[in-house]
mmCIF file of C-alpha atoms in Angstrom:
data_model
loop_
_atom_site.group_PDB
_atom_site.id
_atom_site.type_symbol
_atom_site.label_atom_id
_atom_site.label_comp_id
_atom_site.label_asym_id
_atom_site.label_seq_id
_atom_site.Cartn_x
_atom_site.Cartn_y
_atom_site.Cartn_z
ATOM 1 C CA MET A 1 -0.281 9.427 40.747
ATOM 2 C CA SER A 2 0.724 13.318 40.437
ATOM 3 C CA VAL A 3 -0.124 15.359 37.456
ATOM 4 C CA ARG A 4 3.567 16.448 38.011
ATOM 5 C CA GLY A 5 4.637 13.135 37.403
ATOM 6 C CA ILE A 6 2.855 12.262 34.260
ATOM 7 C CA GLY A 7 3.937 15.758 32.522
ATOM 8 C CA GLY A 8 7.258 14.553 33.555
ATOM 9 C CA ARG A 9 7.215 11.482 31.452
ATOM 10 C CA ARG A 10 5.259 13.642 29.190
ATOM 11 C CA TRP A 11 8.171 15.755 28.605
ATOM 12 C CA GLN A 12 10.638 12.750 28.819
ATOM 13 C CA ARG A 13 8.944 11.093 25.629
ATOM 14 C CA LEU A 14 9.155 14.619 23.605
ATOM 15 C CA SER A 15 12.970 14.925 24.411
ATOM 16 C CA VAL A 16 13.585 11.681 23.454
ATOM 17 C CA VAL A 17 11.705 11.802 20.131
ATOM 18 C CA SER A 18 12.857 15.136 19.955
ATOM 19 C CA VAL A 19 16.793 13.962 20.164
ATOM 20 C CA ILE A 20 16.131 11.410 17.568
ATOM 21 C CA LEU A 21 14.445 13.468 14.891
ATOM 22 C CA CYS A 22 17.808 15.593 15.339
ATOM 23 C CA VAL A 23 19.953 13.067 14.735
ATOM 24 C CA ASN A 24 17.876 11.601 11.691
ATOM 25 C CA PHE A 25 17.851 15.442 10.325
ATOM 26 C CA MET A 26 21.645 15.698 11.152
ATOM 27 C CA TRP A 27 22.423 11.983 8.923
ATOM 28 C CA PHE A 28 19.934 13.450 6.299
ATOM 29 C CA LEU A 29 22.313 16.707 5.895
ATOM 30 C CA PHE A 30 25.057 14.464 6.000
ATOM 31 C CA LEU A 31 24.011 12.238 3.263
ATOM 32 C CA ARG A 32 22.684 15.431 1.083
ATOM 33 C CA MET A 33 26.697 16.726 1.603
ATOM 34 C CA THR A 34 28.389 13.849 0.767
ATOM 35 C CA PRO A 35 29.752 13.513 -2.486
ATOM 36 C CA SER A 36 28.247 11.174 -4.973
ATOM 37 C CA ASP A 37 30.099 8.619 -6.443
ATOM 38 C CA GLU A 38 32.682 9.769 -8.638
ATOM 39 C CA THR A 39 33.996 6.688 -10.988
ATOM 40 C CA ASP A 40 36.379 7.458 -13.395
ATOM 41 C CA PRO A 41 34.193 7.356 -17.173
ATOM 42 C CA SER A 42 37.560 5.437 -18.260
ATOM 43 C CA ASP A 43 37.306 2.608 -16.089
ATOM 44 C CA LEU A 44 33.300 1.797 -16.510
ATOM 45 C CA GLN A 45 34.139 0.518 -19.516
ATOM 46 C CA THR A 46 36.689 -2.097 -17.594
ATOM 47 C CA LYS A 47 34.435 -2.492 -14.449
ATOM 48 C CA TYR A 48 31.444 -2.879 -16.213
ATOM 49 C CA PRO A 49 31.675 -4.555 -19.905
ATOM 50 C CA LEU A 50 28.398 -5.631 -20.303
ATOM 51 C CA LEU A 51 26.709 -2.178 -19.251
ATOM 52 C CA TRP A 52 29.248 -0.589 -21.374
ATOM 53 C CA ASN A 53 28.441 -2.256 -24.429
ATOM 54 C CA HIS A 54 24.408 -3.120 -24.170
ATOM 55 C CA VAL A 55 23.496 -0.046 -22.197
ATOM 56 C CA HIS A 56 25.974 2.958 -22.724
ATOM 57 C CA THR A 57 26.800 3.061 -25.886
ATOM 58 C CA SER A 58 23.132 1.935 -27.069
ATOM 59 C CA ARG A 59 22.239 4.316 -30.180
ATOM 60 C CA THR A 60 18.791 2.741 -29.923
ATOM 61 C CA SER A 61 16.066 5.311 -29.630
ATOM 62 C CA GLY A 62 13.868 5.261 -26.312
ATOM 63 C CA GLY A 63 16.820 2.611 -24.563
ATOM 64 C CA ALA A 64 19.009 -0.328 -24.760
ATOM 65 C CA PHE A 65 18.701 -3.961 -25.353
ATOM 66 C CA TYR A 66 20.486 -7.376 -25.614
ATOM 67 C CA ILE A 67 18.912 -9.915 -27.493
ATOM 68 C CA PRO A 68 20.763 -13.277 -27.176
ATOM 69 C CA PRO A 69 22.816 -13.919 -30.355
ATOM 70 C CA ALA A 70 21.743 -17.511 -30.260
ATOM 71 C CA TRP A 71 17.696 -16.622 -30.433
ATOM 72 C CA GLN A 72 18.614 -14.747 -33.716
ATOM 73 C CA SER A 73 18.871 -15.318 -37.016
ATOM 74 C CA SER A 74 21.531 -13.570 -39.748
ATOM 75 C CA SER A 75 18.644 -12.594 -41.363
ATOM 76 C CA GLU A 76 16.882 -10.110 -38.359
ATOM 77 C CA GLU A 77 17.275 -6.413 -38.810
ATOM 78 C CA VAL A 78 18.786 -4.638 -35.834
ATOM 79 C CA PRO A 79 15.953 -2.407 -33.766
ATOM 80 C CA GLU A 80 16.193 1.347 -34.430
ATOM 81 C CA THR A 81 13.754 1.683 -30.946
ATOM 82 C CA VAL A 82 13.742 -0.042 -27.731
ATOM 83 C CA LEU A 83 9.902 -0.936 -28.745
ATOM 84 C CA ASP A 84 10.830 -2.741 -31.881
ATOM 85 C CA ALA A 85 13.106 -4.618 -29.580
ATOM 86 C CA ALA A 86 10.990 -5.370 -27.128
ATOM 87 C CA ARG A 87 8.367 -6.967 -29.970
ATOM 88 C CA LEU A 88 11.780 -8.665 -31.682
ATOM 89 C CA ALA A 89 12.479 -10.033 -27.878
ATOM 90 C CA GLN A 90 8.716 -11.067 -27.454
ATOM 91 C CA ARG A 91 8.664 -12.425 -30.969
ATOM 92 C CA LEU A 92 11.622 -14.746 -30.375
ATOM 93 C CA ALA A 93 10.982 -15.912 -27.114
ATOM 94 C CA ASN A 94 7.549 -17.513 -28.331
ATOM 95 C CA VAL A 95 9.706 -19.783 -30.645
ATOM 96 C CA SER A 96 11.041 -22.314 -27.700
ATOM 97 C CA SER A 97 10.039 -23.153 -24.480
ATOM 98 C CA ASP A 98 13.134 -23.088 -23.266
ATOM 99 C CA ARG A 99 13.069 -19.521 -23.615
ATOM 100 C CA SER A 100 10.353 -19.178 -21.091
ATOM 101 C CA ILE A 101 10.691 -19.671 -17.100
ATOM 102 C CA ALA A 102 10.690 -23.303 -16.160
ATOM 103 C CA TYR A 103 7.331 -24.860 -15.874
ATOM 104 C CA SER A 104 5.713 -21.482 -16.977
ATOM 105 C CA GLU A 105 4.380 -19.831 -19.951
ATOM 106 C CA ILE A 106 6.559 -16.413 -18.830
ATOM 107 C CA PRO A 107 9.255 -15.288 -21.180
ATOM 108 C CA LEU A 108 12.723 -14.821 -19.981
ATOM 109 C CA ILE A 109 12.355 -10.968 -20.899
ATOM 110 C CA ILE A 110 13.924 -8.750 -18.735
ATOM 111 C CA HIS A 111 13.075 -5.065 -18.007
ATOM 112 C CA GLN A 112 13.910 -2.616 -16.280
ATOM 113 C CA THR A 113 13.886 1.429 -16.635
ATOM 114 C CA TRP A 114 15.523 4.211 -15.320
ATOM 115 C CA LYS A 115 15.606 8.340 -17.132
ATOM 116 C CA ASN A 116 18.584 7.589 -19.428
ATOM 117 C CA THR A 117 21.232 4.924 -20.450
ATOM 118 C CA ARG A 118 24.181 7.023 -19.407
ATOM 119 C CA ILE A 119 25.822 4.817 -16.493
ATOM 120 C CA ASP A 120 28.574 7.401 -15.800
ATOM 121 C CA THR A 121 25.074 9.499 -14.135
ATOM 122 C CA TRP A 122 24.460 6.204 -12.252
ATOM 123 C CA THR A 123 25.303 5.149 -8.800
ATOM 124 C CA LYS A 124 27.924 2.787 -8.499
ATOM 125 C CA ALA A 125 25.656 0.633 -6.431
ATOM 126 C CA THR A 126 22.920 0.708 -9.420
ATOM 127 C CA ARG A 127 25.946 0.082 -11.967
ATOM 128 C CA ASP A 128 26.555 -3.212 -10.023
ATOM 129 C CA MET A 129 23.052 -4.502 -10.037
ATOM 130 C CA VAL A 130 22.094 -3.969 -13.559
ATOM 131 C CA GLU A 131 25.512 -5.639 -14.651
ATOM 132 C CA SER A 132 24.397 -8.494 -12.379
ATOM 133 C CA TRP A 133 20.996 -8.541 -14.431
ATOM 134 C CA LEU A 134 23.139 -8.529 -17.623
ATOM 135 C CA GLN A 135 25.211 -10.936 -16.490
ATOM 136 C CA TYR A 136 22.208 -13.713 -16.279
ATOM 137 C CA ALA A 137 20.775 -12.668 -19.529
ATOM 138 C CA VAL A 138 24.161 -13.574 -21.063
ATOM 139 C CA GLU A 139 24.915 -16.679 -19.365
ATOM 140 C CA THR A 140 21.304 -18.411 -19.498
ATOM 141 C CA PRO A 141 20.329 -16.528 -22.103
ATOM 142 C CA MET A 142 17.943 -13.856 -22.069
ATOM 143 C CA ALA A 143 16.577 -10.569 -23.309
ATOM 144 C CA TYR A 144 16.948 -7.516 -21.500
ATOM 145 C CA ILE A 145 15.427 -4.429 -22.530
ATOM 146 C CA MET A 146 16.091 -1.232 -21.096
ATOM 147 C CA TRP A 147 13.711 1.752 -21.171
ATOM 148 C CA ASP A 148 14.501 5.360 -20.482
ATOM 149 C CA ASP A 149 12.090 8.138 -20.282
ATOM 150 C CA ASP A 150 11.423 8.770 -23.888
ATOM 151 C CA GLY A 151 10.681 4.794 -24.393
ATOM 152 C CA VAL A 152 8.459 4.435 -21.430
ATOM 153 C CA MET A 153 6.286 7.413 -23.697
ATOM 154 C CA GLN A 154 7.069 5.004 -26.981
ATOM 155 C CA PHE A 155 5.494 1.990 -25.202
ATOM 156 C CA MET A 156 2.550 3.954 -23.793
ATOM 157 C CA GLU A 157 1.240 5.743 -27.072
ATOM 158 C CA GLU A 158 1.817 2.374 -28.854
ATOM 159 C CA PHE A 159 0.241 0.094 -26.180
ATOM 160 C CA GLU A 160 -2.529 2.515 -24.093
ATOM 161 C CA PRO A 161 -3.128 5.417 -25.651
ATOM 162 C CA GLU A 162 -6.171 6.319 -24.463
ATOM 163 C CA PHE A 163 -4.725 6.137 -20.867
ATOM 164 C CA VAL A 164 -1.760 8.301 -21.813
ATOM 165 C CA PRO A 165 -3.774 11.299 -20.784
ATOM 166 C CA LYS A 166 -4.075 9.937 -17.520
ATOM 167 C CA PHE A 167 -0.910 8.781 -17.159
ATOM 168 C CA ASN A 168 0.846 12.523 -17.980
ATOM 169 C CA ALA A 169 -1.806 13.858 -15.421
ATOM 170 C CA LEU A 170 -0.249 11.567 -12.455
ATOM 171 C CA THR A 171 1.871 14.104 -10.171
ATOM 172 C CA ARG A 172 5.025 11.501 -9.434
ATOM 173 C CA ASN A 173 7.435 10.025 -11.462
ATOM 174 C CA VAL A 174 7.211 6.994 -9.279
ATOM 175 C CA GLU A 175 3.357 6.569 -10.013
ATOM 176 C CA ARG A 176 4.485 6.182 -13.787
ATOM 177 C CA SER A 177 6.831 3.712 -12.654
ATOM 178 C CA ASP A 178 4.974 1.547 -11.220
ATOM 179 C CA ILE A 179 2.318 1.781 -13.395
ATOM 180 C CA PHE A 180 5.125 0.914 -16.495
ATOM 181 C CA ARG A 181 5.792 -2.144 -14.370
ATOM 182 C CA ILE A 182 2.404 -3.890 -14.259
ATOM 183 C CA LEU A 183 1.853 -2.512 -18.538
ATOM 184 C CA VAL A 184 5.076 -4.124 -20.073
ATOM 185 C CA PRO A 185 4.468 -7.513 -18.585
ATOM 186 C CA LYS A 186 0.945 -7.092 -19.568
ATOM 187 C CA HIS A 187 1.638 -6.142 -23.579
ATOM 188 C CA ILE A 188 5.459 -7.634 -23.720
ATOM 189 C CA GLY A 189 5.780 -10.330 -21.082
ATOM 190 C CA GLY A 190 8.390 -10.979 -19.102
ATOM 191 C CA ILE A 191 10.270 -10.412 -15.553
ATOM 192 C CA TYR A 192 10.434 -6.406 -14.098
ATOM 193 C CA GLY A 193 12.948 -5.803 -11.699
ATOM 194 C CA ASP A 194 13.987 -2.116 -9.847
ATOM 195 C CA LEU A 195 17.321 -1.237 -10.570
ATOM 196 C CA ASP A 196 17.912 -1.777 -7.102
ATOM 197 C CA THR A 197 17.570 -5.331 -6.936
ATOM 198 C CA HIS A 198 19.665 -7.612 -7.457
ATOM 199 C CA PRO A 199 19.296 -11.325 -8.490
ATOM 200 C CA LEU A 200 20.251 -13.893 -7.018
ATOM 201 C CA ARG A 201 19.972 -17.132 -8.893
ATOM 202 C CA PRO A 202 18.865 -17.317 -12.643
ATOM 203 C CA PRO A 203 15.388 -16.059 -13.502
ATOM 204 C CA ALA A 204 14.846 -19.268 -15.406
ATOM 205 C CA THR A 205 15.047 -21.304 -12.200
ATOM 206 C CA TRP A 206 12.578 -19.319 -9.941
ATOM 207 C CA ILE A 207 9.503 -21.765 -10.035
ATOM 208 C CA GLU A 208 10.828 -25.617 -9.135
ATOM 209 C CA PRO A 209 8.851 -28.473 -8.923
ATOM 210 C CA LYS A 210 8.267 -28.252 -4.937
ATOM 211 C CA ASP A 211 7.067 -24.713 -5.779
ATOM 212 C CA LEU A 212 3.876 -26.622 -8.126
ATOM 213 C CA LEU A 213 2.624 -28.868 -4.785
ATOM 214 C CA PRO A 214 -0.462 -28.996 -3.809
ATOM 215 C CA TRP A 215 -1.254 -26.780 -0.450
ATOM 216 C CA GLU A 216 -4.159 -26.603 2.119
ATOM 217 C CA ASP A 217 -5.562 -23.513 3.752
ATOM 218 C CA THR A 218 -5.287 -25.087 7.173
ATOM 219 C CA GLU A 219 -8.179 -22.774 8.727
ATOM 220 C CA THR A 220 -11.290 -24.016 5.808
ATOM 221 C CA GLY A 221 -9.639 -26.917 4.558
ATOM 222 C CA VAL A 222 -9.708 -25.967 1.167
ATOM 223 C CA VAL A 223 -6.885 -27.918 -1.025
ATOM 224 C CA TYR A 224 -5.289 -25.598 -3.761
ATOM 225 C CA SER A 225 -3.711 -27.785 -6.814
ATOM 226 C CA SER A 226 -3.232 -26.439 -10.135
ATOM 227 C CA LYS A 227 -1.659 -28.062 -12.916
ATOM 228 C CA GLN A 228 -1.641 -25.049 -14.958
ATOM 229 C CA PRO A 229 1.768 -23.425 -16.276
ATOM 230 C CA VAL A 230 2.521 -20.325 -14.053
ATOM 231 C CA ARG A 231 1.822 -17.414 -15.893
ATOM 232 C CA ALA A 232 2.406 -14.550 -13.215
ATOM 233 C CA ILE A 233 5.005 -14.784 -10.237
ATOM 234 C CA PHE A 234 4.243 -12.295 -6.999
ATOM 235 C CA GLY A 235 6.404 -12.219 -4.139
ATOM 236 C CA ILE A 236 5.676 -11.367 -0.652
ATOM 237 C CA GLU A 237 6.963 -8.323 1.344
ATOM 238 C CA ALA A 238 5.188 -8.538 4.432
ATOM 239 C CA ASP A 239 4.305 -11.168 6.401
ATOM 240 C CA CYS A 240 2.331 -10.780 9.832
ATOM 241 C CA PRO A 241 -0.548 -12.343 11.795
ATOM 242 C CA PRO A 242 -3.640 -10.150 10.820
ATOM 243 C CA ASP A 243 -4.927 -10.346 14.591
ATOM 244 C CA SER A 244 -2.004 -8.258 15.516
ATOM 245 C CA ASP A 245 -0.610 -4.580 15.141
ATOM 246 C CA SER A 246 2.643 -5.383 13.736
ATOM 247 C CA TYR A 247 2.014 -4.584 10.158
ATOM 248 C CA TRP A 248 0.890 -1.076 10.319
ATOM 249 C CA ARG A 249 3.211 -0.325 13.020
ATOM 250 C CA MET A 250 5.626 -1.152 10.591
ATOM 251 C CA GLY A 251 4.180 0.763 7.794
ATOM 252 C CA TYR A 252 2.122 -1.920 5.819
ATOM 253 C CA THR A 253 -1.229 -1.356 4.783
ATOM 254 C CA ASN A 254 -1.915 -5.641 4.752
ATOM 255 C CA PRO A 255 -0.782 -8.194 7.451
ATOM 256 C CA VAL A 256 0.016 -10.056 3.689
ATOM 257 C CA GLN A 257 0.899 -7.791 1.087
ATOM 258 C CA LEU A 258 3.020 -8.319 -1.916
ATOM 259 C CA THR A 259 5.721 -6.450 -3.619
ATOM 260 C CA GLN A 260 6.255 -4.577 -6.822
ATOM 261 C CA TRP A 261 9.717 -4.121 -6.829
ATOM 262 C CA ALA A 262 9.930 -7.258 -8.330
ATOM 263 C CA LEU A 263 6.990 -9.354 -10.424
ATOM 264 C CA ALA A 264 7.022 -11.748 -13.650
ATOM 265 C CA ALA A 265 3.897 -12.081 -16.349
ATOM 266 C CA ALA A 266 3.084 -14.035 -19.877
ATOM 267 C CA PRO A 267 1.320 -11.454 -21.889
ATOM 268 C CA GLY A 268 -2.029 -10.437 -21.399
ATOM 269 C CA HIS A 269 -2.537 -12.056 -17.643
ATOM 270 C CA PRO A 270 -5.693 -10.925 -16.546
ATOM 271 C CA VAL A 271 -4.434 -10.147 -13.029
ATOM 272 C CA LEU A 272 -2.698 -7.308 -14.754
ATOM 273 C CA SER A 273 -5.845 -5.927 -16.232
ATOM 274 C CA ARG A 274 -7.172 -5.707 -12.721
ATOM 275 C CA PHE A 275 -4.413 -3.574 -11.706
ATOM 276 C CA MET A 276 -5.996 -1.281 -14.504
ATOM 277 C CA GLU A 277 -9.045 -1.495 -14.052
ATOM 278 C CA ARG A 278 -8.811 -0.606 -10.333
ATOM 279 C CA LEU A 279 -6.724 2.183 -11.069
ATOM 280 C CA ASN A 280 -9.077 3.719 -13.820
ATOM 281 C CA VAL A 281 -11.902 3.741 -11.087
ATOM 282 C CA GLN A 282 -9.762 5.770 -9.026
ATOM 283 C CA LEU A 283 -9.023 8.524 -11.355
ATOM 284 C CA ASP A 284 -12.164 8.525 -13.164
ATOM 285 C CA SER A 285 -13.709 9.418 -9.714
ATOM 286 C CA VAL A 286 -11.411 12.552 -9.264
ATOM 287 C CA ALA A 287 -11.680 13.617 -12.626
ATOM 288 C CA SER A 288 -15.649 12.900 -12.059
ATOM 289 C CA ARG A 289 -14.818 16.192 -9.058
ATOM 290 C CA HIS A 290 -13.367 18.400 -11.577
ATOM 291 C CA SER A 291 -15.305 18.281 -14.746
ATOM 292 C CA GLY A 292 -13.197 15.255 -16.430
ATOM 293 C CA ASP A 293 -9.926 17.486 -16.373
ATOM 294 C CA LEU A 294 -7.159 16.254 -14.437
ATOM 295 C CA THR A 295 -4.747 18.838 -15.151
ATOM 296 C CA CYS A 296 -7.032 21.504 -13.616
ATOM 297 C CA PRO A 297 -4.713 22.659 -10.625
ATOM 298 C CA GLU A 298 -7.806 21.449 -8.055
ATOM 299 C CA ALA A 299 -7.415 18.035 -9.599
ATOM 300 C CA GLN A 300 -3.794 18.170 -9.680
ATOM 301 C CA LYS A 301 -3.721 18.778 -6.007
ATOM 302 C CA GLU A 302 -6.311 16.308 -5.162
ATOM 303 C CA LEU A 303 -4.171 13.709 -7.004
ATOM 304 C CA HIS A 304 -0.962 14.581 -5.182
ATOM 305 C CA GLU A 305 -2.760 14.542 -1.885
ATOM 306 C CA LEU A 306 -3.487 10.957 -3.058
ATOM 307 C CA ASP A 307 -0.789 7.866 -1.257
ATOM 308 C CA PRO A 308 1.387 6.552 -3.680
ATOM 309 C CA LEU A 309 1.527 3.328 -2.039
ATOM 310 C CA LEU A 310 -2.324 2.933 -1.704
ATOM 311 C CA LEU A 311 -2.928 4.292 -5.369
ATOM 312 C CA THR A 312 -0.117 2.471 -7.546
ATOM 313 C CA GLY A 313 2.346 0.885 -4.654
ATOM 314 C CA PRO A 314 2.096 -2.576 -3.403
ATOM 315 C CA ASP A 315 -1.335 -1.851 -1.542
ATOM 316 C CA ALA A 316 -2.458 -1.405 -5.152
ATOM 317 C CA VAL A 317 -0.977 -4.590 -6.923
ATOM 318 C CA THR A 318 -1.893 -6.697 -3.397
ATOM 319 C CA LYS A 319 -5.233 -5.501 -3.912
ATOM 320 C CA ALA A 320 -5.544 -6.229 -7.618
ATOM 321 C CA VAL A 321 -4.117 -9.968 -6.817
ATOM 322 C CA GLN A 322 -6.850 -10.201 -3.745
ATOM 323 C CA SER A 323 -9.722 -9.439 -5.922
ATOM 324 C CA TRP A 324 -8.961 -11.725 -8.622
ATOM 325 C CA PHE A 325 -8.063 -14.588 -6.212
ATOM 326 C CA ASN A 326 -11.684 -13.745 -4.740
ATOM 327 C CA GLU A 327 -13.364 -13.727 -8.039
ATOM 328 C CA THR A 328 -12.058 -16.963 -9.533
ATOM 329 C CA VAL A 329 -11.008 -19.308 -6.742
ATOM 330 C CA GLY A 330 -12.621 -17.417 -3.241
ATOM 331 C CA LEU A 331 -9.086 -17.488 -1.944
ATOM 332 C CA ARG A 332 -8.789 -16.618 1.879
ATOM 333 C CA TRP A 333 -6.243 -13.654 1.396
ATOM 334 C CA ASN A 334 -4.022 -14.300 4.556
ATOM 335 C CA ALA A 335 -4.302 -18.459 3.668
ATOM 336 C CA LEU A 336 -1.022 -16.916 1.630
ATOM 337 C CA THR A 337 0.850 -16.860 4.661
ATOM 338 C CA GLY A 338 4.600 -18.399 5.135
ATOM 339 C CA LEU A 339 4.439 -18.300 8.820
ATOM 340 C CA HIS A 340 2.942 -21.581 10.051
ATOM 341 C CA ASP A 341 4.603 -23.378 7.122
ATOM 342 C CA GLY A 342 8.394 -22.683 6.910
ATOM 343 C CA GLY A 343 7.060 -20.116 4.025
ATOM 344 C CA LYS A 344 6.451 -22.091 1.277
ATOM 345 C CA SER A 345 5.390 -21.244 -2.264
ATOM 346 C CA LYS A 346 2.154 -21.169 -3.396
ATOM 347 C CA LEU A 347 -0.084 -21.719 -6.747
ATOM 348 C CA VAL A 348 -3.081 -20.557 -6.955
ATOM 349 C CA ASP A 349 -4.798 -21.070 -10.217
ATOM 350 C CA ASP A 350 -1.779 -19.738 -12.740
ATOM 351 C CA VAL A 351 -0.033 -17.022 -9.838
ATOM 352 C CA MET A 352 2.549 -18.243 -8.561
ATOM 353 C CA ILE A 353 3.138 -15.904 -5.015
ATOM 354 C CA LEU A 354 6.443 -16.832 -3.696
ATOM 355 C CA PRO A 355 7.325 -16.372 0.284
ATOM 356 C CA ILE A 356 8.873 -13.407 1.592
ATOM 357 C CA THR A 357 12.106 -14.977 1.434
ATOM 358 C CA GLY A 358 11.801 -15.163 -2.700
ATOM 359 C CA PHE A 359 12.063 -11.312 -3.188
ATOM 360 C CA SER A 360 12.590 -9.827 -0.021
ATOM 361 C CA PRO A 361 15.756 -12.300 1.677
ATOM 362 C CA GLY A 362 18.264 -11.424 4.456
ATOM 363 C CA ARG A 363 15.652 -9.186 6.600
ATOM 364 C CA GLY A 364 16.851 -8.096 10.013
ATOM 365 C CA ARG A 365 15.806 -9.225 13.324
ATOM 366 C CA TYR A 366 13.186 -6.335 13.151
ATOM 367 C CA GLY A 367 10.642 -7.056 10.627
ATOM 368 C CA ASN A 368 12.184 -10.514 9.622
ATOM 369 C CA MET A 369 8.778 -11.737 9.017
ATOM 370 C CA GLY A 370 10.214 -15.050 8.159
ATOM 371 C CA SER A 371 12.569 -13.708 6.110
ATOM 372 C CA LYS A 372 15.477 -16.300 5.209
ATOM 373 C CA PRO A 373 19.164 -15.278 4.475
ATOM 374 C CA ILE A 374 20.326 -14.111 1.264
ATOM 375 C CA ASP A 375 22.279 -17.474 0.456
ATOM 376 C CA ASP A 376 18.896 -19.460 1.052
ATOM 377 C CA HIS A 377 18.064 -21.461 -1.811
ATOM 378 C CA ASP A 378 14.514 -20.016 -1.794
ATOM 379 C CA ALA A 379 15.915 -16.765 -2.146
ATOM 380 C CA ARG A 380 15.702 -15.534 -5.814
ATOM 381 C CA LEU A 381 16.157 -11.958 -5.646
ATOM 382 C CA GLN A 382 17.295 -8.891 -2.931
ATOM 383 C CA HIS A 383 15.889 -5.727 -2.949
ATOM 384 C CA LEU A 384 18.503 -2.991 -1.506
ATOM 385 C CA ALA A 385 15.835 -0.796 -1.073
ATOM 386 C CA GLN A 386 17.683 2.597 -2.454
ATOM 387 C CA GLY A 387 13.861 4.385 -2.637
ATOM 388 C CA SER A 388 15.730 6.919 -4.949
ATOM 389 C CA TRP A 389 12.146 8.055 -5.548
ATOM 390 C CA ARG A 390 11.390 9.016 -1.617
ATOM 391 C CA SER A 391 12.527 12.306 -0.298
ATOM 392 C CA PHE A 392 13.053 13.275 3.413
ATOM 393 C CA ASN A 393 9.572 14.595 5.161
ATOM 394 C CA LEU A 394 9.684 15.508 8.716
ATOM 395 C CA GLN A 395 6.240 14.660 9.325
ATOM 396 C CA VAL A 396 6.656 11.289 7.668
ATOM 397 C CA GLU A 397 9.971 10.286 9.593
ATOM 398 C CA PHE A 398 8.037 11.418 12.756
ATOM 399 C CA GLY A 399 5.270 9.196 11.751
ATOM 400 C CA LYS A 400 7.301 6.338 11.284
ATOM 401 C CA PHE A 401 8.747 7.025 14.678
ATOM 402 C CA CYS A 402 5.599 7.108 16.216
ATOM 403 C CA ARG A 403 4.224 4.101 14.787
ATOM 404 C CA THR A 404 7.101 1.943 15.529
ATOM 405 C CA PHE A 405 7.470 2.876 19.338
ATOM 406 C CA PHE A 406 4.004 4.491 20.522
ATOM 407 C CA GLY A 407 1.705 2.180 18.129
ATOM 408 C CA LEU A 408 0.107 5.770 17.470
ATOM 409 C CA CYS A 409 0.488 7.626 13.991
ATOM 410 C CA ARG A 410 -1.574 4.808 12.345
ATOM 411 C CA ASP A 411 -2.876 6.736 9.505
ATOM 412 C CA TRP A 412 -0.113 9.773 9.185
ATOM 413 C CA PRO A 413 0.958 9.873 5.763
ATOM 414 C CA LYS A 414 4.167 7.238 4.512
ATOM 415 C CA VAL A 415 5.616 8.835 1.804
#
């Protein structure tokens, strides 16, 4: 084979890459130049009555809330802060078992967070999805808490005062959001869902008798059977054969990886504490190299260079749950795959692991990993992957292309 032939193919590949990158860049510019949704504010009350009544017009400090009237007595005082509303919802949810997800001790309290409660500044897609959460809250009934940025800080100062300096030292808002979604069920309990998630069935029905059945790790022969009430729910985001390269070519760090755009837990579940323990170790390690000061320029630079997917994102959640399972029941992690049993839920101790269809249904042919359509009964929630926290980065986009098509660039940054 001639050197000229090798060089020719190399230039052909580079030409293809260049064309694709140019197309991506032009599409990015088009999206940036496209006008944002401009719904007439006068239409919002008609189109989104629940959002208008319970969120947009809220005068609650720190966010907004809805607590079912059937839960409350006439003597209940109206909460003035979102923190007080969350405490009230927690107390009222404990009154009766029908205020929990079936077969669980997880209270029917929905938590979401955004920078403000002004729905006229939200996108139409966000309004549609949050309205659907509120619809389920009213119909089930469930409590609903919307935490704005001020409410998140109220929460942190109340429940995690010693962690607040580290929380504030983080260089990305998405990392703070990742941490909050772990801490709010840890202290209040309930269901967390990103604003770009859409519930497909009432959360009260997310667990059924079939989900509680014993299951076997076919590689080790160990049978997992638990009679405990479920106290935490996680869903699978990636489900790939562990001996293949498909998972990292799609940008995942584990063959079986959990998502954290939605999760649920009873207050005080130890797996949530395990997440925080691991995070504290990593942050303390950075601080130790900078005289304990995470706010100095050098520490800030080191923190910013950390991959948020690994520090606080899906990989961090996966590693925390994996560590907990290994310590408590000795689980072989990849036994959680749904590739060989049609995608069944798996109860491990008191933690329910939903198959990929649970929180990630309707995936396309590429990267399907056993995901069934959104109208499948096993689909609890749909994630629309708006990724409002992401920004365009040419190196990241090239790395994605390089991994997908060439099986290279495995360790390139993903965000």
